[in-house]
Short mmCIF file of C-alpha atoms and ligand atoms in Angstrom, two decimals:
data_model
loop_
_atom_site.label_atom_id
_atom_site.label_comp_id
_atom_site.label_asym_id
_atom_site.label_seq_id
_atom_site.Cartn_x
_atom_site.Cartn_y
_atom_site.Cartn_z
CA MET A 88 -0.40 0.57 0.12
CA PHE A 89 1.32 3.05 -0.67
CA LYS A 90 -0.44 7.07 0.32
CA ALA A 91 -1.54 9.54 -1.99
CA LEU A 92 -3.64 12.60 -2.87
CA MET A 93 -6.65 11.10 -4.36
CA LEU A 94 -8.79 13.20 -7.02
CA ASP A 95 -13.36 12.59 -7.16
CA LYS A 96 -15.16 13.92 -9.13
CA GLN A 97 -18.53 14.29 -7.53
CA ASP A 98 -21.79 16.27 -8.58
CA ASP A 99 -19.45 18.26 -10.51
CA ARG A 100 -17.15 19.74 -7.99
CA THR A 101 -13.33 18.32 -7.64
CA VAL A 102 -12.86 16.53 -3.75
CA ALA A 103 -9.21 15.67 -2.70
CA SER A 104 -8.45 13.15 0.13
CA ILE A 105 -5.00 11.40 0.93
CA GLN A 106 -6.01 7.57 0.48
CA SER A 107 -4.29 4.76 1.01
CA ILE A 108 -3.46 2.94 -2.63
CA ASP A 109 -3.05 -0.48 -3.43
CA GLU A 110 -0.05 -0.81 -5.01
CA ALA A 111 -1.88 -3.28 -7.75
CA ARG A 112 -4.39 0.20 -9.38
CA LEU A 113 -0.60 1.09 -10.87
CA PRO A 114 -1.51 1.45 -13.79
CA SER A 115 0.54 -0.73 -17.02
CA SER A 116 2.22 -0.35 -19.70
CA GLY A 117 -1.24 -1.33 -21.36
CA ASP A 118 -3.97 1.34 -19.49
CA GLY A 119 -1.25 4.81 -19.34
CA GLY A 120 0.77 3.09 -16.95
CA GLY A 121 4.29 1.93 -17.99
CA ASP A 122 7.66 -0.27 -17.02
CA VAL A 123 8.43 1.29 -14.57
CA LEU A 124 7.81 1.74 -10.76
CA VAL A 125 9.42 4.83 -9.15
CA ARG A 126 9.42 5.46 -4.94
CA ILE A 127 8.99 8.97 -5.18
CA GLU A 128 10.41 11.62 -2.53
CA PHE A 129 9.30 14.52 -4.25
CA SER A 130 6.80 16.16 -6.11
CA THR A 131 6.23 20.43 -6.56
CA LEU A 132 3.18 22.16 -6.75
CA ASN A 133 3.54 24.10 -10.05
CA TYR A 134 0.16 26.23 -11.33
CA LYS A 135 -1.05 23.44 -13.17
CA ASP A 136 -1.25 21.17 -10.35
CA GLY A 137 -3.43 24.81 -8.85
CA LEU A 138 -6.03 24.19 -11.05
CA ALA A 139 -5.89 20.33 -11.47
CA ILE A 140 -5.99 20.42 -7.35
CA THR A 141 -8.37 22.96 -6.93
CA GLY A 142 -11.30 22.10 -9.89
CA LYS A 143 -11.20 25.77 -10.70
CA ALA A 144 -9.79 24.12 -14.63
CA PRO A 145 -10.20 20.90 -16.92
CA VAL A 146 -6.56 19.61 -15.75
CA VAL A 147 -7.92 16.08 -14.68
CA ARG A 148 -8.64 14.18 -18.23
CA THR A 149 -9.55 11.43 -16.52
CA TRP A 150 -11.19 9.90 -12.89
CA PRO A 151 -10.01 9.06 -9.50
CA MET A 152 -6.96 11.19 -10.89
CA VAL A 153 -3.80 11.43 -8.66
CA PRO A 154 -2.55 14.71 -9.46
CA GLY A 155 1.17 15.53 -9.72
CA ILE A 156 2.73 16.85 -13.54
CA ASP A 157 6.47 16.44 -11.84
CA PHE A 158 8.41 13.91 -9.08
CA ALA A 159 11.73 13.15 -8.39
CA GLY A 160 12.27 9.39 -6.76
CA VAL A 161 14.29 6.69 -6.62
CA VAL A 162 13.28 3.40 -9.52
CA GLU A 163 11.82 0.34 -7.15
CA THR A 164 11.66 -1.90 -10.21
CA SER A 165 12.10 -1.48 -13.72
CA SER A 166 11.25 -3.72 -16.35
CA ASN A 167 13.03 -0.91 -19.36
CA PRO A 168 16.52 -1.55 -20.58
CA ASP A 169 17.39 2.02 -19.30
CA TYR A 170 16.86 2.12 -15.28
CA LYS A 171 17.40 0.23 -13.04
CA PRO A 172 16.97 -0.54 -9.04
CA GLY A 173 18.01 2.37 -7.02
CA ASP A 174 18.58 4.43 -10.79
CA LYS A 175 17.72 7.81 -9.86
CA VAL A 176 14.95 9.60 -11.97
CA VAL A 177 12.67 13.05 -12.28
CA LEU A 178 9.63 13.10 -14.50
CA ASN A 179 7.64 15.73 -15.50
CA GLY A 180 4.87 16.21 -18.28
CA TRP A 181 4.02 13.80 -20.94
CA GLY A 182 0.13 14.29 -19.70
CA ALA A 183 1.57 12.80 -15.68
CA GLY A 184 -1.34 14.55 -13.03
CA GLU A 185 -3.73 14.67 -16.40
CA THR A 186 -4.25 11.45 -17.88
CA HIS A 187 -2.44 9.52 -16.09
CA TRP A 188 -1.42 9.21 -12.31
CA GLY A 189 1.17 12.11 -11.28
CA GLY A 190 3.19 12.50 -8.56
CA LEU A 191 1.41 13.18 -5.70
CA ALA A 192 2.19 10.05 -4.02
CA GLN A 193 4.04 7.95 -2.47
CA LYS A 194 4.74 5.21 -6.10
CA ALA A 195 4.25 5.96 -9.47
CA ARG A 196 4.65 3.56 -12.46
CA VAL A 197 5.16 4.89 -15.73
CA PRO A 198 6.92 4.67 -18.82
CA GLY A 199 10.79 4.63 -18.58
CA ASP A 200 9.98 7.82 -21.87
CA HIS A 201 8.86 9.58 -19.48
CA LEU A 202 11.44 9.34 -17.11
CA ILE A 203 14.94 11.45 -17.23
CA ALA A 204 18.43 10.85 -14.89
CA LEU A 205 18.87 13.15 -11.72
CA PRO A 206 21.59 15.53 -13.25
CA ALA A 207 23.83 14.07 -10.49
CA ASN A 208 24.90 17.27 -9.05
CA ILE A 209 21.00 17.74 -7.23
CA THR A 210 18.87 16.46 -4.97
CA THR A 211 16.26 14.82 -5.51
CA ARG A 212 13.88 17.66 -3.24
CA GLN A 213 16.10 20.21 -5.25
CA ALA A 214 14.67 19.23 -8.26
CA MET A 215 11.79 19.66 -7.06
CA ALA A 216 12.48 22.66 -6.21
CA ILE A 217 13.41 23.70 -9.85
CA GLY A 218 10.74 21.19 -10.69
CA THR A 219 8.14 21.94 -13.94
CA ALA A 220 8.55 25.65 -13.21
CA GLY A 221 12.64 26.19 -13.04
CA TYR A 222 12.79 23.85 -16.18
CA THR A 223 10.58 25.98 -18.33
CA ALA A 224 11.78 28.33 -16.59
CA MET A 225 15.04 27.38 -18.71
CA LEU A 226 13.36 26.28 -21.93
CA CYS A 227 12.45 30.27 -22.67
CA VAL A 228 15.24 31.94 -21.90
CA GLN A 229 16.80 28.83 -24.77
CA ALA A 230 13.90 29.94 -26.69
CA LEU A 231 14.64 34.11 -26.70
CA GLU A 232 18.73 32.67 -26.97
CA LYS A 233 18.30 30.28 -30.42
CA HIS A 234 15.99 33.68 -31.93
CA GLY A 235 19.35 35.57 -30.95
CA VAL A 236 19.03 37.35 -28.68
CA SER A 237 21.63 38.28 -26.39
CA ALA A 238 23.10 40.09 -23.35
CA LYS A 239 24.02 43.35 -24.66
CA ASP A 240 20.79 44.34 -26.96
CA GLY A 241 19.41 45.53 -23.67
CA ASP A 242 16.54 45.21 -21.00
CA VAL A 243 14.68 41.71 -20.66
CA LEU A 244 11.22 41.50 -18.84
CA VAL A 245 9.91 39.12 -16.21
CA THR A 246 6.22 38.84 -15.86
CA GLY A 247 4.82 37.65 -12.70
CA ALA A 248 8.73 37.41 -11.11
CA ASN A 249 7.56 36.57 -8.23
CA GLY A 250 6.05 32.57 -8.62
CA GLY A 251 7.61 29.75 -10.03
CA VAL A 252 8.97 29.77 -13.55
CA GLY A 253 9.57 33.74 -13.18
CA SER A 254 12.14 33.15 -9.96
CA PHE A 255 13.35 30.83 -12.00
CA ALA A 256 14.23 32.79 -15.83
CA VAL A 257 14.79 36.25 -13.20
CA ALA A 258 18.37 33.67 -11.47
CA ILE A 259 18.71 31.95 -14.99
CA LEU A 260 19.13 35.23 -17.31
CA ALA A 261 20.93 37.34 -14.44
CA LYS A 262 23.17 34.57 -14.30
CA ARG A 263 23.57 34.95 -17.92
CA GLY A 264 24.32 38.00 -17.91
CA PHE A 265 21.12 40.03 -19.12
CA ARG A 266 20.18 43.02 -17.21
CA VAL A 267 16.42 41.70 -16.45
CA ILE A 268 13.56 43.77 -15.16
CA ALA A 269 10.73 41.46 -13.05
CA SER A 270 7.44 42.85 -13.51
CA THR A 271 5.32 41.89 -9.87
CA GLY A 272 2.04 42.65 -8.66
CA ARG A 273 4.13 41.87 -5.38
CA PRO A 274 6.16 45.10 -5.22
CA GLU A 275 6.75 43.50 -1.35
CA GLU A 276 9.02 41.57 -2.60
CA ALA A 277 11.63 43.46 -4.21
CA ALA A 278 14.45 42.56 -2.56
CA ARG A 279 13.42 39.02 -2.48
CA LEU A 280 13.63 39.43 -6.97
CA ARG A 281 16.63 41.84 -6.59
CA GLU A 282 19.07 39.37 -5.04
CA LEU A 283 17.71 36.60 -7.18
CA GLY A 284 19.59 38.88 -9.54
CA ALA A 285 17.01 41.76 -11.50
CA ALA A 286 18.62 44.89 -11.76
CA ASP A 287 15.09 46.74 -11.43
CA ILE A 288 11.75 45.68 -10.89
CA VAL A 289 8.30 47.57 -13.13
CA GLU A 290 4.95 47.50 -11.31
CA ARG A 291 2.34 44.64 -12.34
CA ALA A 292 -0.40 46.63 -13.11
CA THR A 293 1.20 48.96 -16.28
CA LEU A 294 1.24 46.11 -17.67
CA SER A 295 -1.69 44.08 -17.13
CA GLU A 296 -4.97 46.84 -18.21
CA PRO A 297 -5.25 47.26 -22.17
CA GLY A 298 -2.80 49.47 -24.00
CA LYS A 299 -1.89 50.77 -27.19
CA PRO A 300 -1.18 48.48 -30.07
CA LEU A 301 2.28 50.00 -30.94
CA GLN A 302 4.07 51.72 -27.32
CA LYS A 303 7.71 53.15 -26.41
CA GLU A 304 10.73 50.39 -27.15
CA ARG A 305 11.09 49.15 -24.23
CA TRP A 306 12.28 45.37 -23.84
CA ALA A 307 15.30 43.56 -26.41
CA ALA A 308 13.10 40.40 -24.92
CA ALA A 309 10.58 39.38 -21.74
CA VAL A 310 9.59 35.83 -20.29
CA ASP A 311 5.46 36.11 -19.82
CA CYS A 312 4.27 34.04 -17.17
CA VAL A 313 1.19 36.07 -17.34
CA GLY A 314 -0.64 36.00 -21.11
CA SER A 315 -3.67 38.10 -21.43
CA HIS A 316 -2.81 42.03 -21.95
CA THR A 317 0.25 41.24 -20.63
CA LEU A 318 1.68 39.36 -22.82
CA ALA A 319 -0.25 42.02 -25.03
CA ASN A 320 1.53 45.12 -23.64
CA VAL A 321 5.19 43.21 -24.09
CA CYS A 322 5.11 42.41 -27.28
CA ALA A 323 3.52 46.17 -28.09
CA SER A 324 6.69 46.68 -26.29
CA LEU A 325 9.20 45.31 -27.17
CA ARG A 326 12.76 46.86 -29.74
CA TYR A 327 12.64 46.23 -32.94
CA GLY A 328 13.24 42.48 -33.84
CA GLY A 329 12.75 41.92 -29.88
CA ALA A 330 11.17 38.47 -29.12
CA VAL A 331 9.20 37.35 -26.04
CA ALA A 332 9.19 33.78 -25.16
CA ALA A 333 5.42 33.41 -23.53
CA CYS A 334 4.69 30.30 -21.72
CA GLY A 335 1.94 31.20 -19.02
CA LEU A 336 -1.97 32.28 -18.39
CA ALA A 337 -1.89 33.75 -15.08
CA GLN A 338 -3.75 37.04 -15.80
CA GLY A 339 -5.82 34.64 -18.74
CA MET A 340 -5.63 32.67 -22.24
CA ASP A 341 -6.83 35.25 -23.59
CA LEU A 342 -4.35 37.48 -25.88
CA PRO A 343 -6.35 41.12 -27.55
CA ALA A 344 -3.07 42.32 -28.81
CA SER A 345 -2.70 43.68 -32.52
CA VAL A 346 -0.46 42.80 -35.48
CA ALA A 347 1.39 45.43 -35.12
CA PRO A 348 4.35 44.85 -33.73
CA PHE A 349 5.00 42.11 -35.26
CA ILE A 350 4.74 43.89 -38.79
CA LEU A 351 6.16 47.56 -37.76
CA ARG A 352 8.92 46.03 -35.21
CA GLY A 353 9.29 42.16 -36.69
CA VAL A 354 8.81 41.20 -33.34
CA ALA A 355 8.87 37.83 -32.82
CA LEU A 356 6.70 35.62 -30.62
CA LEU A 357 7.94 32.29 -28.69
CA GLY A 358 5.46 29.73 -27.73
CA VAL A 359 7.33 27.77 -24.83
CA ASP A 360 5.50 24.24 -24.19
CA SER A 361 7.14 22.21 -21.69
CA VAL A 362 5.24 18.62 -21.80
CA TYR A 363 6.22 17.29 -24.51
CA VAL A 364 9.44 18.41 -25.50
CA PRO A 365 11.32 15.47 -26.91
CA ARG A 366 13.16 14.31 -24.69
CA GLU A 367 17.32 15.41 -25.33
CA ARG A 368 15.72 19.25 -25.32
CA ARG A 369 14.87 17.97 -21.62
CA ILE A 370 17.79 16.63 -20.68
CA ALA A 371 19.73 19.38 -22.08
CA ALA A 372 17.40 21.95 -20.05
CA TRP A 373 17.51 19.64 -16.94
CA LYS A 374 21.51 19.48 -17.52
CA ALA A 375 21.76 23.36 -17.41
CA ILE A 376 20.45 24.35 -15.07
CA ALA A 377 20.84 22.29 -12.44
CA ASP A 378 24.79 23.24 -13.68
CA GLU A 379 24.10 27.11 -13.66
CA VAL A 380 21.56 27.58 -10.43
CA PRO A 381 23.16 28.18 -7.26
CA VAL A 382 22.32 24.98 -5.32
CA ALA A 383 21.02 28.01 -2.14
CA THR A 384 19.41 30.02 -4.92
CA ILE A 385 17.50 26.94 -6.00
CA GLU A 386 16.97 26.35 -1.96
CA SER A 387 16.07 30.08 -1.51
CA VAL A 388 12.93 29.50 -3.66
CA ALA A 389 11.74 26.60 -2.61
CA THR A 390 9.43 25.77 1.05
CA THR A 391 8.30 22.26 1.77
CA VAL A 392 4.93 20.89 2.46
CA ALA A 393 3.38 17.37 3.47
CA LEU A 394 1.01 15.58 1.19
CA ALA A 395 -1.57 15.87 2.93
CA ASP A 396 -1.00 19.86 3.06
CA ALA A 397 -1.13 20.44 -0.30
CA PRO A 398 -4.65 21.33 -1.30
CA GLU A 399 -4.32 23.97 0.94
CA ALA A 400 -1.16 25.56 -0.74
CA ALA A 401 -2.92 24.57 -4.05
CA ALA A 402 -5.17 27.09 -3.21
CA ARG A 403 -3.08 29.74 -1.92
CA LEU A 404 -0.91 29.28 -5.37
CA LEU A 405 -3.65 29.91 -7.01
CA ARG A 406 -4.19 33.23 -5.38
CA GLY A 407 -1.47 34.29 -6.08
CA GLU A 408 0.06 34.08 -2.22
CA VAL A 409 3.07 31.49 -2.70
CA LYS A 410 6.81 33.14 -3.70
CA GLY A 411 8.44 31.08 -5.25
CA ARG A 412 7.42 27.55 -5.77
CA VAL A 413 6.06 24.48 -3.32
CA ILE A 414 8.00 21.27 -3.09
CA VAL A 415 5.53 17.98 -1.80
CA ASP A 416 7.33 15.93 0.61
CA VAL A 417 4.79 12.95 -0.24
CA ASN A 418 6.28 10.75 2.56
CA ALA A 419 6.10 13.29 5.44
P1 NDP B 207 2.76 30.98 -10.13
O1 NDP B 207 1.76 30.53 -9.41
O2 NDP B 207 3.88 30.16 -9.32
O3 NDP B 207 2.91 31.91 -10.47
C1 NDP B 207 2.34 32.98 -11.18
C2 NDP B 207 2.93 34.64 -11.14
O4 NDP B 207 2.04 35.14 -11.94
C3 NDP B 207 2.78 34.79 -9.91
O5 NDP B 207 2.82 34.44 -8.55
C4 NDP B 207 2.21 35.95 -10.17
O6 NDP B 207 3.57 36.71 -9.97
C5 NDP B 207 1.98 36.86 -11.91
N1 NDP B 207 -0.25 36.54 -11.53
C6 NDP B 207 -1.42 36.22 -10.79
N2 NDP B 207 -2.39 36.08 -11.45
C7 NDP B 207 -1.69 37.06 -12.10
C8 NDP B 207 -3.27 37.75 -13.01
N3 NDP B 207 -3.83 37.95 -12.78
N4 NDP B 207 -2.13 38.83 -13.49
C9 NDP B 207 -1.11 38.96 -13.73
N5 NDP B 207 -0.08 38.37 -12.89
C10 NDP B 207 -0.47 37.85 -12.01
O7 NDP B 207 2.76 30.37 -11.42
P2 NDP B 207 4.10 29.23 -11.80
O8 NDP B 207 5.34 29.97 -12.05
O9 NDP B 207 4.63 27.48 -11.70
O10 NDP B 207 3.57 29.06 -13.76
C11 NDP B 207 3.57 30.42 -13.92
C12 NDP B 207 2.49 30.13 -15.35
O11 NDP B 207 2.90 29.63 -16.22
C13 NDP B 207 1.40 29.91 -15.11
O12 NDP B 207 0.54 30.14 -15.60
C14 NDP B 207 1.38 28.44 -15.26
O13 NDP B 207 0.24 27.94 -15.93
C15 NDP B 207 2.38 28.17 -16.90
N6 NDP B 207 3.01 27.39 -16.65
C16 NDP B 207 3.51 26.86 -18.41
C17 NDP B 207 4.08 25.63 -18.52
C18 NDP B 207 4.19 25.36 -20.27
O14 NDP B 207 4.42 24.52 -20.59
N7 NDP B 207 3.95 26.52 -20.95
C19 NDP B 207 4.61 25.35 -17.85
C20 NDP B 207 4.81 25.25 -16.54
C21 NDP B 207 4.37 26.60 -16.59
P3 NDP B 207 4.13 38.60 -9.59
O15 NDP B 207 3.10 37.86 -7.83
O16 NDP B 207 4.74 38.62 -9.06
O17 NDP B 207 2.90 39.35 -9.45
#
């Protein structure tokens, strides 16, 4: 038996409870499970987990569901030639916690193709301090650099800077020599953002209201975690030839923008998905983040909660009350 956070649908409401599950109920290869059984040490709460656990958006596709889009742990048994008992592994995305049981549990059975080896220089706990959020921040920075953005081009804006993706984006960009401007609705956290590497802070409200289709050219590039009017305003204030890596929807899924910045300033809107990124890029992103972000920074962005406290923490996350990352100790 193992402990899991389980989501059930009751009268159109999502109900979360801690349950004791028989290992035999773990999905096997035919039904979305897999060939590697992992003893999970830590999971984490991302924005999407918040949506799933509170039922605020239709993240969960089959019921009942163990949420948790990522986890880190140790292989217990494996019929996959790439993994043996004792290997330390990380999983994020591939529909975990959405279409098949995810990481907010003490065990998971998954296809080996969905796993990567834990980078040797971080612990399973640090991997979940990074989590999908940190890994997505790295994908955003890599997308900007692949587009040709470099530190000498000028200021780079990060929206939703106090969140998980935002905090890591600030830290990674600053480490790579960019001058980072952090946009936040919590200016009282400015000192924390400066410690992560932000050179300056802008108030979220200056970006979140409807704006003109073309505005003063301010940013060479941006990482946007927020979407909606914020992303429209970011596009409208990118410098000629600039680019924004768009990964989030914390303000909204809409994009009330015009084509003006694209056709008059040649700016680029680079979409970033983390869930189905091919394995080689995934390994490279995890390695880069483990190598570049100091362990002290990784530790500083994270707080830890026990599995039973995950639903309450998920609600706080959606209310925008969480700073940085929430690690879930599934064995506490
Ligand atoms: P968090 O909840 O940790 O951070 C979101 C941040 O957005 C908040 O901390 C807050 O930052 C800001 N924010 C919240 N509400 C609003 C609002 N109404 N208007 C403007 N800003 C707001 O989430 P994550 O960092 O985990 O994820 C950020 C976004 O990226 C989410 O939308 C998530 O779904 C998405 N995401 C997408 C992925 C992908 O594959 N594309 C992968 C991972 C995440 P502040 O207080 O500083 O203003």
